[in-house]
Coordinates of C-alpha atoms in Angstrom, one line a residue:
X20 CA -16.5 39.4 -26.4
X21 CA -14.0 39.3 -29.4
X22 CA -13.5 35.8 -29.1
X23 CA -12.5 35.6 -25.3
X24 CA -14.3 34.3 -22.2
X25 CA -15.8 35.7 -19.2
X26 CA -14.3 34.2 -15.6
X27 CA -17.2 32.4 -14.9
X28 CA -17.6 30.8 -18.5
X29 CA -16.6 27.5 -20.2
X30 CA -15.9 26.7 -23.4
X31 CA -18.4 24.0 -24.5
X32 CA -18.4 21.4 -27.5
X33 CA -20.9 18.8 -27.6
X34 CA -19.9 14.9 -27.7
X35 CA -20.7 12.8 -30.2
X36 CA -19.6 13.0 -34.4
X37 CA -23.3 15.2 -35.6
X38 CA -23.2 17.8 -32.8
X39 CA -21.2 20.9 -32.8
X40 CA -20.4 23.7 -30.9
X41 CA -18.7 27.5 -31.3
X42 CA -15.1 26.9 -30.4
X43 CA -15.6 30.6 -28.9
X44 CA -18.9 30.3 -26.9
X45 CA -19.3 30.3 -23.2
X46 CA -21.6 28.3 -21.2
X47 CA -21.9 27.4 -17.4
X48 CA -20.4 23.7 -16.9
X49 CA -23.8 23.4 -15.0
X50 CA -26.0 22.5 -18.1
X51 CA -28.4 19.8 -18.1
X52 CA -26.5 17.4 -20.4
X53 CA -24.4 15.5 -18.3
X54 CA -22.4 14.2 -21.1
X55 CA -22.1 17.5 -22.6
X56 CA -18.5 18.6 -22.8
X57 CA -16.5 21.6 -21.7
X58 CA -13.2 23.1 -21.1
X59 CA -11.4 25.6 -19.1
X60 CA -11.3 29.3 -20.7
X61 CA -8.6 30.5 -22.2
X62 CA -8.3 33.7 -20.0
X63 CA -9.0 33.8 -16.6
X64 CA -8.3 36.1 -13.7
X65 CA -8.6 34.6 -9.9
X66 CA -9.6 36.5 -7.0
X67 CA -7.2 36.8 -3.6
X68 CA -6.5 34.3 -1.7
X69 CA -9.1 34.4 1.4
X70 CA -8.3 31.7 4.0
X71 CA -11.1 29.3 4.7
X72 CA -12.1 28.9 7.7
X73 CA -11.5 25.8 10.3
X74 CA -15.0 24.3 9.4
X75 CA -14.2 24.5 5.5
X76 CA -11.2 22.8 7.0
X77 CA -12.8 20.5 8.7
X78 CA -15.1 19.5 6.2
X79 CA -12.7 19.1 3.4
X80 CA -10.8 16.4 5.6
X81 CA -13.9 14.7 6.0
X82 CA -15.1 14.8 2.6
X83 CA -13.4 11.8 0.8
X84 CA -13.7 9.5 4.3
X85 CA -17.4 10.3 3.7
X86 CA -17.7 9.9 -0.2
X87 CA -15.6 7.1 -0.6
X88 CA -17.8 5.3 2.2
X89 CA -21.1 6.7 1.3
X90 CA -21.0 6.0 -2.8
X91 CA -19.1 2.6 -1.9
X92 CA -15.8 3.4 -4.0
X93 CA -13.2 0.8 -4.1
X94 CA -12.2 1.2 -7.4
X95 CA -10.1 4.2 -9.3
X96 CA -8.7 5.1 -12.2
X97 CA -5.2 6.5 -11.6
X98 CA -3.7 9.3 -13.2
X99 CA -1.8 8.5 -16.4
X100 CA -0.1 11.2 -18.6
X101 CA -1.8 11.8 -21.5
X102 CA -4.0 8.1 -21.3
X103 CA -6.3 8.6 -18.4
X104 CA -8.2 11.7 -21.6
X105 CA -12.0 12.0 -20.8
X106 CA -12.9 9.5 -23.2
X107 CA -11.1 6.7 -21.3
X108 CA -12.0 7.7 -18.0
X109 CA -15.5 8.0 -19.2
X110 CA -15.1 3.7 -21.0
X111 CA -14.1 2.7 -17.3
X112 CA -16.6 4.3 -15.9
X113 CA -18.8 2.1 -17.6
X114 CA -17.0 -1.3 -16.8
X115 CA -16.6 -0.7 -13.1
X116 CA -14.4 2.6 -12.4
X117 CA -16.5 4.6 -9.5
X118 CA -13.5 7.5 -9.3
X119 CA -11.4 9.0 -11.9
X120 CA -8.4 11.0 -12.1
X121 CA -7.2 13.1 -14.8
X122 CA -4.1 13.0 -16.5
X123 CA -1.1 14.4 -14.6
X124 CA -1.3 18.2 -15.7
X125 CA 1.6 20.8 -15.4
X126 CA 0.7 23.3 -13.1
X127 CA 3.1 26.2 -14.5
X128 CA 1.8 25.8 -17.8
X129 CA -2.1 25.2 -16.9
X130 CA -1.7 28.6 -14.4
X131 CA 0.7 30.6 -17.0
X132 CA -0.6 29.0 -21.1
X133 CA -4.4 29.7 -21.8
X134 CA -4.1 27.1 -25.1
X135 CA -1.9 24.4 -22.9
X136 CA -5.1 24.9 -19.9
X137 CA -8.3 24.7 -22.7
X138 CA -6.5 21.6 -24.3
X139 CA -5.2 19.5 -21.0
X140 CA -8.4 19.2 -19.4
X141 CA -12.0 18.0 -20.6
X142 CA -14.8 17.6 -18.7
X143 CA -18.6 16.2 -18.5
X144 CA -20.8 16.3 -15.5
X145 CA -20.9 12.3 -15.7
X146 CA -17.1 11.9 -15.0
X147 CA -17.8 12.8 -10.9
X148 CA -16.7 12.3 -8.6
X149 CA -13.2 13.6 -10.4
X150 CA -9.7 14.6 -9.1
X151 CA -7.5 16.7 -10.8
X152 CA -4.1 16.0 -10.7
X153 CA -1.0 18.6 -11.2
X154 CA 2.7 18.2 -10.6
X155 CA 4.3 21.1 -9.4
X156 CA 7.6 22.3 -7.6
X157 CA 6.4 26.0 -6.1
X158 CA 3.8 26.5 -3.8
X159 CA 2.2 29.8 -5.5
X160 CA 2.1 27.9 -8.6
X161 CA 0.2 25.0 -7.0
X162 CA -2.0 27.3 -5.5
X163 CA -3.3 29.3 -7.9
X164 CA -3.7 26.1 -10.6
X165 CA -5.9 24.1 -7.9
X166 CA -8.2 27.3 -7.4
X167 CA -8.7 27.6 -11.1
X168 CA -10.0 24.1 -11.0
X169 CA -12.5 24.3 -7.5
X170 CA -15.6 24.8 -9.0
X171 CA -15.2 21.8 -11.7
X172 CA -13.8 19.3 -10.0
X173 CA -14.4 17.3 -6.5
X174 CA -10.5 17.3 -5.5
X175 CA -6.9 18.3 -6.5
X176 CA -3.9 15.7 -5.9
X177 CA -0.4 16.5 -5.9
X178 CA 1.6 13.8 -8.1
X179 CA 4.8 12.7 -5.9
X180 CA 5.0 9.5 -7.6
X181 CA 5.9 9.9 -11.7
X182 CA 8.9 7.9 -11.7
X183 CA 10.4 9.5 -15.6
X184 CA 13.5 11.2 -16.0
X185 CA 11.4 13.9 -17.9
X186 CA 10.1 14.4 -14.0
X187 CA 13.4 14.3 -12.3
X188 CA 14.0 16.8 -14.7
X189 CA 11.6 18.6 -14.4
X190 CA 12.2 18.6 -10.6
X191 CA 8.7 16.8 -9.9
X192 CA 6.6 13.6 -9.1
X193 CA 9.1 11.2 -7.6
X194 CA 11.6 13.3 -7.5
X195 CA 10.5 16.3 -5.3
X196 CA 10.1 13.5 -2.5
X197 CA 13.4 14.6 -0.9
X198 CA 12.2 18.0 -0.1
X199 CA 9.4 17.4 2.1
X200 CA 9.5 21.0 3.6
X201 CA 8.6 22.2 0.2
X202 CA 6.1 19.3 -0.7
X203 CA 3.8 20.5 2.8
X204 CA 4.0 23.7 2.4
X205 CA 2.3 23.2 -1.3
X206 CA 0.0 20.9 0.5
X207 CA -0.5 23.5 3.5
X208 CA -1.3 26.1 1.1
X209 CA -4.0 23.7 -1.0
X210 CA -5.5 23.5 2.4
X211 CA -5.9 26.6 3.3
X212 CA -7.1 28.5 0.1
X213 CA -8.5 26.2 -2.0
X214 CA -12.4 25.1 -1.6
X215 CA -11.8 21.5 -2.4
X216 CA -9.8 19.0 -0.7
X217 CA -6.4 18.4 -1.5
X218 CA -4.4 14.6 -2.0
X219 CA -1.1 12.9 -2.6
X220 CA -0.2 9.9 -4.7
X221 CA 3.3 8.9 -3.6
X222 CA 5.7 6.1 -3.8
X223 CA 7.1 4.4 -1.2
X224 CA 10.6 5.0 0.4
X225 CA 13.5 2.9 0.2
X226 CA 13.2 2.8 4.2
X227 CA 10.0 1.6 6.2
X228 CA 10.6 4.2 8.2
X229 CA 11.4 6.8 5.9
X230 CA 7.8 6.4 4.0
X231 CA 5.5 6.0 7.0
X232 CA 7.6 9.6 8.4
X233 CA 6.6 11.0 5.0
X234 CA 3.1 9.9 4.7
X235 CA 2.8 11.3 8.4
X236 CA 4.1 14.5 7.5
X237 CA 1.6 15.0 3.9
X238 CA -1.4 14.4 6.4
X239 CA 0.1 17.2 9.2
X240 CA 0.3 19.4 6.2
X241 CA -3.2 18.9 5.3
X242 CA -3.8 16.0 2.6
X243 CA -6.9 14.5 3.2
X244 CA -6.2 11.5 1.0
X245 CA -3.2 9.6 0.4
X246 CA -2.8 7.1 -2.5
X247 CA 0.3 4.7 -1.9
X248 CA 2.0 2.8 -5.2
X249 CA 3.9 0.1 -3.5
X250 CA 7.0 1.0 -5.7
X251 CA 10.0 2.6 -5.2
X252 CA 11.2 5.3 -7.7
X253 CA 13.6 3.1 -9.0
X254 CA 11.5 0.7 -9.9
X255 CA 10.4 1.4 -13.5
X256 CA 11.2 0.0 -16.9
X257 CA 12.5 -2.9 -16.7
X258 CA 13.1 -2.9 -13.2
X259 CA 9.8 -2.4 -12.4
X260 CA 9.0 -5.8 -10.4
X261 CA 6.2 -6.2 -8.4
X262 CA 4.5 -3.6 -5.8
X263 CA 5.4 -4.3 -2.2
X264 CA 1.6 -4.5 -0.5
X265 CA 3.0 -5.1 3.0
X266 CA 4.6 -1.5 2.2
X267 CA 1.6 -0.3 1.8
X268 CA 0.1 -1.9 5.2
X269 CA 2.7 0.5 7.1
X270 CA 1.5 3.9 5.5
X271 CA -2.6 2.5 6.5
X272 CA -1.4 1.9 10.2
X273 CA 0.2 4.9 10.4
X274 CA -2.3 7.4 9.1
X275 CA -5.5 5.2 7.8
X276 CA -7.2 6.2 11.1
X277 CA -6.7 9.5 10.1
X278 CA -7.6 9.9 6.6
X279 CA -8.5 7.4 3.6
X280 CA -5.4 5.5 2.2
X281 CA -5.7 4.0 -1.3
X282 CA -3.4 1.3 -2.7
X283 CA -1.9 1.2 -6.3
X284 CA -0.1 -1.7 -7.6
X285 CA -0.4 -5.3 -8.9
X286 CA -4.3 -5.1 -10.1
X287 CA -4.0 -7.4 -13.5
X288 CA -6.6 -9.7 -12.9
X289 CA -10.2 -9.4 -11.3
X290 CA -10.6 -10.3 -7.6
X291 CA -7.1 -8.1 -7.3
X292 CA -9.3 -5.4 -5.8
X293 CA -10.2 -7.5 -3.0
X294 CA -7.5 -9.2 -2.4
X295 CA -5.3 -6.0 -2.6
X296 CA -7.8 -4.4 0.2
X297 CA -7.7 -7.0 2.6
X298 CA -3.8 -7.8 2.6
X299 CA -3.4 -3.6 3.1
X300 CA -6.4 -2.5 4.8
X301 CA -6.7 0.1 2.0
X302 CA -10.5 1.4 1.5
X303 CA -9.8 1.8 -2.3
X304 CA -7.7 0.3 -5.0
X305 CA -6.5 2.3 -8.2
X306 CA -5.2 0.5 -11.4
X307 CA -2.6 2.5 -14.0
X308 CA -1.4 -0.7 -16.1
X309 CA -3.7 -3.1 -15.6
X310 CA -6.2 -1.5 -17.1
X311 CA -4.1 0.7 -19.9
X312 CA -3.5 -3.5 -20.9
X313 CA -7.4 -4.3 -20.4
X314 CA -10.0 -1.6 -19.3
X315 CA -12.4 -4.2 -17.9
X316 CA -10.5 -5.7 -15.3
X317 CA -12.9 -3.7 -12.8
X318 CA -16.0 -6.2 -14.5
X319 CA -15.7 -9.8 -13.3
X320 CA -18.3 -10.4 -16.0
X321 CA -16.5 -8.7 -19.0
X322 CA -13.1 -9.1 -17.8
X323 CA -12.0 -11.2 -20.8
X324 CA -13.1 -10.4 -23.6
X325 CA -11.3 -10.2 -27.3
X326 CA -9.2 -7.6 -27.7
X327 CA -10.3 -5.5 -30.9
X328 CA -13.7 -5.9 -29.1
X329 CA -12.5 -3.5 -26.4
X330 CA -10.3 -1.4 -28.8
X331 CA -13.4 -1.1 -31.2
X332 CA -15.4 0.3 -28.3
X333 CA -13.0 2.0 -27.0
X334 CA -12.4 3.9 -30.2
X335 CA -16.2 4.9 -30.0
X336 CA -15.8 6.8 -27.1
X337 CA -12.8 8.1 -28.8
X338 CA -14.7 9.7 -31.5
X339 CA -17.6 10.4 -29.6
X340 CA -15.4 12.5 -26.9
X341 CA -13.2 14.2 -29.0
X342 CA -9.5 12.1 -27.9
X343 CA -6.5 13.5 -29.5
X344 CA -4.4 10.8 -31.5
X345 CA -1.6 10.2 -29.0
X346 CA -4.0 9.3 -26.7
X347 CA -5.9 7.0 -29.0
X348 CA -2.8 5.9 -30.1
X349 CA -1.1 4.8 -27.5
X350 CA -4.5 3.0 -26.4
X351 CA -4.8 0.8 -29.4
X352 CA -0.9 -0.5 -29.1
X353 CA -2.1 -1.5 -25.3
X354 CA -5.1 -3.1 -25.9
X355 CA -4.3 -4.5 -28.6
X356 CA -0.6 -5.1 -27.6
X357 CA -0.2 -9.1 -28.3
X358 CA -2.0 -9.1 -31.0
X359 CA -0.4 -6.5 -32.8
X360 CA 3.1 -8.4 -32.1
X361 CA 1.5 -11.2 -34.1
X362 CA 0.8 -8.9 -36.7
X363 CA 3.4 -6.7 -37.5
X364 CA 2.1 -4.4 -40.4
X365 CA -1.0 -3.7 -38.4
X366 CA 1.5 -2.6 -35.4
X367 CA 3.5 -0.4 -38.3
X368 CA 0.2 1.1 -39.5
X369 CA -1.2 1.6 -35.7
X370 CA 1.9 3.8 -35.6
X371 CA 1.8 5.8 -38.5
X372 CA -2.2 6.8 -38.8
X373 CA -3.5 9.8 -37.3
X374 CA -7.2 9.5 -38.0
X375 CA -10.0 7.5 -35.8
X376 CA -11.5 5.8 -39.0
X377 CA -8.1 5.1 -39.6
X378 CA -7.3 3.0 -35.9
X379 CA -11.5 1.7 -36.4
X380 CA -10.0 0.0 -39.8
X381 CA -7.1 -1.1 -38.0
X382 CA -8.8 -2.8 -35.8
X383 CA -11.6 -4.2 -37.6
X384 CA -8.8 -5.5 -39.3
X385 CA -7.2 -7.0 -36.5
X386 CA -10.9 -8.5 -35.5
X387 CA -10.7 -10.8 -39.2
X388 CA -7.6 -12.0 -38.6
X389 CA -8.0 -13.0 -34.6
X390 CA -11.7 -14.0 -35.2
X391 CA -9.7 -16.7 -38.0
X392 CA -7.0 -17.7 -35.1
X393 CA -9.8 -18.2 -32.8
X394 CA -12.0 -20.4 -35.1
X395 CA -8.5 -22.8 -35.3
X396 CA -8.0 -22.5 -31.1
X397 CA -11.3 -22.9 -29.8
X398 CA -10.0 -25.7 -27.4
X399 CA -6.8 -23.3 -26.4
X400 CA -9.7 -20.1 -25.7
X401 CA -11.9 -22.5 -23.6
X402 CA -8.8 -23.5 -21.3
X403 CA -7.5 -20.0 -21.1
X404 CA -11.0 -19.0 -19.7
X405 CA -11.1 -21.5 -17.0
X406 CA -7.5 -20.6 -16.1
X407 CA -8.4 -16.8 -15.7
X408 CA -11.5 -17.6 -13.7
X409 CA -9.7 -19.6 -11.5
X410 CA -7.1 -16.8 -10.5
X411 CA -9.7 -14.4 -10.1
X412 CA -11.0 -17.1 -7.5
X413 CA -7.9 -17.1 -5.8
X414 CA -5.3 -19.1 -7.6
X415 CA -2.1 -17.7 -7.4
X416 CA -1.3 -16.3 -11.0
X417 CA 1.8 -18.0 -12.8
X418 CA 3.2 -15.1 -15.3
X419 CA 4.7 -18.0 -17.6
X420 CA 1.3 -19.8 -18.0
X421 CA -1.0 -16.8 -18.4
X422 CA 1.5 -15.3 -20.7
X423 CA 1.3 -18.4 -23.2
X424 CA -2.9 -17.8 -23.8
X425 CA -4.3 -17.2 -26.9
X426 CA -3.1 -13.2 -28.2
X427 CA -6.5 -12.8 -29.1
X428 CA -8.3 -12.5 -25.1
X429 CA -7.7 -9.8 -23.0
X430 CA -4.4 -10.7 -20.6
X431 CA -2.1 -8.7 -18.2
X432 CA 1.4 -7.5 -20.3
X433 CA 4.7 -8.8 -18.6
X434 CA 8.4 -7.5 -19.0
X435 CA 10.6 -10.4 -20.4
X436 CA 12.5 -9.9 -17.0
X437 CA 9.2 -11.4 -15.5
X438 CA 8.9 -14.0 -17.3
X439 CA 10.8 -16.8 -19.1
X440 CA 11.9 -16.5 -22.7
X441 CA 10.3 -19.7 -23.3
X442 CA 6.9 -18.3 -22.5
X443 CA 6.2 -15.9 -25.1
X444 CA 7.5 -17.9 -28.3
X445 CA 8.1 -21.4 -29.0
X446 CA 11.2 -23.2 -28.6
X447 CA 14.5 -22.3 -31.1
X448 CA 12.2 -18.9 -32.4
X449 CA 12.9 -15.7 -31.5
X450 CA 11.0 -12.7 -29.6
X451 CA 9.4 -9.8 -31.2
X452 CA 12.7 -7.9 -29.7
X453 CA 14.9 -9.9 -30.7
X454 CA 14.0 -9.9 -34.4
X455 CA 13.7 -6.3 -34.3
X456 CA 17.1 -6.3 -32.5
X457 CA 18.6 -8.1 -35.4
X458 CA 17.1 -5.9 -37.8
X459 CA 18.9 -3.0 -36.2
X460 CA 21.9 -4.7 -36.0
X461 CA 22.3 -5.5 -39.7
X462 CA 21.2 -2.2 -40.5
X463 CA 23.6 -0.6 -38.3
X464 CA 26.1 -2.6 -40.1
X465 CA 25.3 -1.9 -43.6
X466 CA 25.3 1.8 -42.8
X467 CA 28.4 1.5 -41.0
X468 CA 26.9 3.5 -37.9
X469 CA 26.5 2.0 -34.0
X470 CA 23.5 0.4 -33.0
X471 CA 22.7 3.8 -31.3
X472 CA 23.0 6.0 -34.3
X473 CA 20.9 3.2 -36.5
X474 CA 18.0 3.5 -33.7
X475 CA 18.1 7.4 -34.2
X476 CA 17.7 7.1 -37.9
X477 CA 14.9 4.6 -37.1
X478 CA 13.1 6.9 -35.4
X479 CA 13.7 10.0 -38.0
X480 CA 12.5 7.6 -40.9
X481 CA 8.9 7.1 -38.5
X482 CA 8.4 10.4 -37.9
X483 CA 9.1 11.7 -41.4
X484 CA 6.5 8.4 -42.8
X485 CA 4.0 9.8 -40.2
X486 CA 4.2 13.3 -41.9
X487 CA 4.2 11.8 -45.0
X488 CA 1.0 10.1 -44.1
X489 CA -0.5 13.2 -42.7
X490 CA 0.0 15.0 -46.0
X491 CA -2.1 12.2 -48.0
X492 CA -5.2 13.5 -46.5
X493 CA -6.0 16.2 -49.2
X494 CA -7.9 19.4 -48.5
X495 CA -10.0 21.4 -51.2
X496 CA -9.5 24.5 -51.7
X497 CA -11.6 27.1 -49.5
X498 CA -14.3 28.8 -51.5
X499 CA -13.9 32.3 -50.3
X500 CA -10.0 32.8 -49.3
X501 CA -8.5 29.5 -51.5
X502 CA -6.7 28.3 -48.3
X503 CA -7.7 24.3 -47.5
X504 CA -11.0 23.7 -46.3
X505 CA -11.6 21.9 -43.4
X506 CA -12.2 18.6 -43.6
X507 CA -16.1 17.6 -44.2
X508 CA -17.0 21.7 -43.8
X509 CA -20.5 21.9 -45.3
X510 CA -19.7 25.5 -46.6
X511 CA -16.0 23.9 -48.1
X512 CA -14.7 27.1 -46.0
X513 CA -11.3 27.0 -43.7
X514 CA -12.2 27.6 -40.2
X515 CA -12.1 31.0 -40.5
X516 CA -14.1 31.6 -43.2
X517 CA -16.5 29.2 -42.4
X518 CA -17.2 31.1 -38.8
X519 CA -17.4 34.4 -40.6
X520 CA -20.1 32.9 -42.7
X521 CA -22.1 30.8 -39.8
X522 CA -22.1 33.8 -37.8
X523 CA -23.5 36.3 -40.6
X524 CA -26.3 33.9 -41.9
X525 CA -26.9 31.8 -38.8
X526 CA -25.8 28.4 -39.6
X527 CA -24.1 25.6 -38.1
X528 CA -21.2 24.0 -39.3
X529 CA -21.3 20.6 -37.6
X530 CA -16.8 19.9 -38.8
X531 CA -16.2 22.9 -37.5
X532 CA -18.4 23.0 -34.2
X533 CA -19.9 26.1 -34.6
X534 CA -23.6 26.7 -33.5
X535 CA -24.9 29.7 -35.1
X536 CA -28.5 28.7 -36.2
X537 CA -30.2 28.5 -33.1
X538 CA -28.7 31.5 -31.0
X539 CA -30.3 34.2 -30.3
X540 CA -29.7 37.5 -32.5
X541 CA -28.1 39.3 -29.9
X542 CA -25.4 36.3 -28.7
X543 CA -24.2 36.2 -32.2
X544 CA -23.6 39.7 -32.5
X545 CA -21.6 39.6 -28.9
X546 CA -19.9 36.3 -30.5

């Protein structure tokens, strides 16, 4: 096959750091290791369109009423660009998360960029049920990205709710909401050509009126699901505020009879499930933030744990599932998130490594140094605990009080517009912003530049200390071309050497992830 795959294949790796896999194979998704990963070919070619028929139809609409009732799902993992990776999907899982979405994928690219479709989406037969979600602005497009995802996945969603100016540039998410024609006849088309059942995750109008119109409309056009943020577009950043559940009450009169309604928004603490489902009649909640800040707020029993705890584990699944290091990145500065503003050249490191052993020293790191603070606040970790249990009992949270616990246990992450100064530093010192504020400012002034300019240098100097890092890692020399050798190759062979070799003598190459040994002779002569 030269290298490329056949329609029906799937290029598969195997989890975990001593297993490996040929980058090139092709396997079935529908192998017996349910933890086994694989990816989306490179080259693919789809068939027609062929309408379904009313009872494929029929059943799609019913499908996620019935699964969401019949597996008891009331709590999701929402779609998060670039955060909700396999390996975090797959740590939820584990502390409470029942449904999973993927991160939000662009369609264009997934439909038109063979590299940009094998890297955006990993997959394991344990991560069901799963939805994929795209954003898209043209209904071919849409199309043909949702079919070439049917057969791994049990729904598509449409992503009407990114908020980001990279969206409204983009002409997506939140942004496409004021041309409904356009969204439904994307939704329309999902309905009737695609096997699988098609959803939308939207945010609510400025008007009352306005959203429960639009919701009305998605479900005419054939979404099956509907996932409401209680947000407005415009609230983001630092405007973000809190979620409007009564908002969200409207869209489940409206159409909740008609298909399953899920709520998003609010969900810090546990017991914000239940409370979010009774005050909107929702039948599922989904979490973005609340659990990027702490991934166990889904398990009343582990909800508050120490935070390099879950980052250590976290990083496990990490390594184990093969997370690229924004991903891993980003999830270390949230987890970890007060701590690290305690301590500031573990938050300077966080940001400059690329490697996991690098973030698994960081935070073992961090563990020393919180495991000391806690030894010295014992009595200030014991309160804290009885004031998180009684909020997940029913006691309305206070942002000020749960914002001055111990950095060390795992707590929501609030704007300063949401709380008071006061609350995150003692009285006459300054916030982690303001300090850094400062900095900038006398730098700007000893450069002569605006504060503007100074932050642009700022972020040139970080950037070039990454690469710089990067480049430490030395690579020997390969020992049949003399170009680097990968990193832990057993043969010391770049990548291409050491496939020629694997395939030609029939060994594996566990760095590389190259299974030769055990393959028959004639699958490594197709190879």
């Amino acid at each position: 096959m030269n290298g490329d795959t056949t329609t029906e294949g799937y290029e598969v790796e195997r989890s975990g750091e001593s297993e490996a896999i040929d980058e090139e194979s092709t396997v079935s998704p529908d192998g017996e290791d349910p933890l086994q990963i694989f990816r989306m070919p490179k080259k693919m070619k789809l068939a027609d369109n062929v309408k379904n028929s009313d009872e494929i139809i029929a059943k799609n609409l019913r499908f996620w009423r019935e699964t969401l009732q019949n597996q008891k799902i009331t709590k999701v993992l929402a779609p998060m660009v670039d955060q909700s990776e396999l390996a975090f999907r797959l740590f939820t899982r584990k502390y409470g998360a029942q449904l999973t979405f993927t991160p939000m994928i662009h369609a264009h690219l997934f439909v038109n960029d063979g590299t940009y479709r094998r890297n955006a989406l990993a997959l394991v037969k344990a991560d069901r049920p799963l939805v994929v979600q795209f954003c898209a602005n043209k209904v071919d497009t849409f199309l043909a990205a949702c079919r070439l995802v049917e057969d791994v996945c049990d729904g598509v969603d449409l992503n009407l709710g990114c908020p980001q100016m990279v969206a409204k540039r983009g002409r997506y998410g939140s942004w496409l909401q004021d041309e409904v024609d356009l969204i439904c006849e994307m939704v329309s088309a999902v309905r009737d050509y695609c096997k699988i059942p098609v959803s939308c995750k939207i945010r609510v109008r400025d008007d009352r009126q306005e959203t429960i119109s639009y919701a009305t409309r998605l479900v005419d056009a054939g979404a099956t699901m509907l996932t409401v943020h209680g947000r407005t577009r415009d609230m983001k950043g630092a405007e973000t505020g809190l979620a409007d559940w009564t908002r969200i009450r409207d869209v489940v009169e409206a159409v909740g009879s008609r298909v399953p309604v899920m709520a998003n928004g609010n969900i810090q603490f546990p017991g914000d499930v239940e409370r979010c489902m009774e005050a909107t009649g929702a039948v599922a909640v989904m979490s973005a933030e609340g659990l990027l800040y702490n991934p166990l707020i889904f398990d009343d029993a582990n909800a508050h744990v120490e935070t390099w705890k879950i980052a250590a584990e976290y990083l496990e699944y990490a390594r184990s599932f093969h997370a690229g290091t924004s991903a891993i990145r980003a999830h270390v500065f949230r987890i970890c998130h007060h701590s690290l503003l305690e301590y500031e050249d573990l938050r300077m490191r966080v940001s400059l490594e690329h490697r996991v052993e690098d973030f698994e020293n960081i935070v073992e790191e961090l563990g020393k140094r919180a495991r000391a603070d806690a030894e010295a606040g014992k009595e200030r970790e014991v309160e804290a605990r009885k004031l998180f249990e009684s909020i997940r009992n029913g006691q309305l949270m206070d942002a000020i009080e749960v914002s001055k616990q111990p950095h060390w246990i795992s707590k929501p992450y609030f704007r300063l517009k949401e709380v008071a100064k006061e609350s995150i530093v003692g009285e006459g010192e300054k916030t982690f912003r303001e300090k850094q504020k400062e900095k900038l400012a006398q730098t700007a002034k000893e450069m002569g530049v605006s504060m503007k300019q100074a932050r642009k240098r700022e972020r040139r100097q970080l950037t070039g200390a990454r690469i710089l890092e990067a480049k430490k890692i030395k690579f020997p020399p390969c020992a049949r071309c003399g170009q680097p050798a990968g990193q832990g190759c057993v043969h010391s062979k770049c990548k291409k050497c050491c496939r020629y070799q694997c395939k030609h003598e029939h060994l594996d190459c566990k760095s590389h992830r190259y299974l030769f040994a055990n393959l028959p002779s004639e699958a490594v002569i197709e190879a």
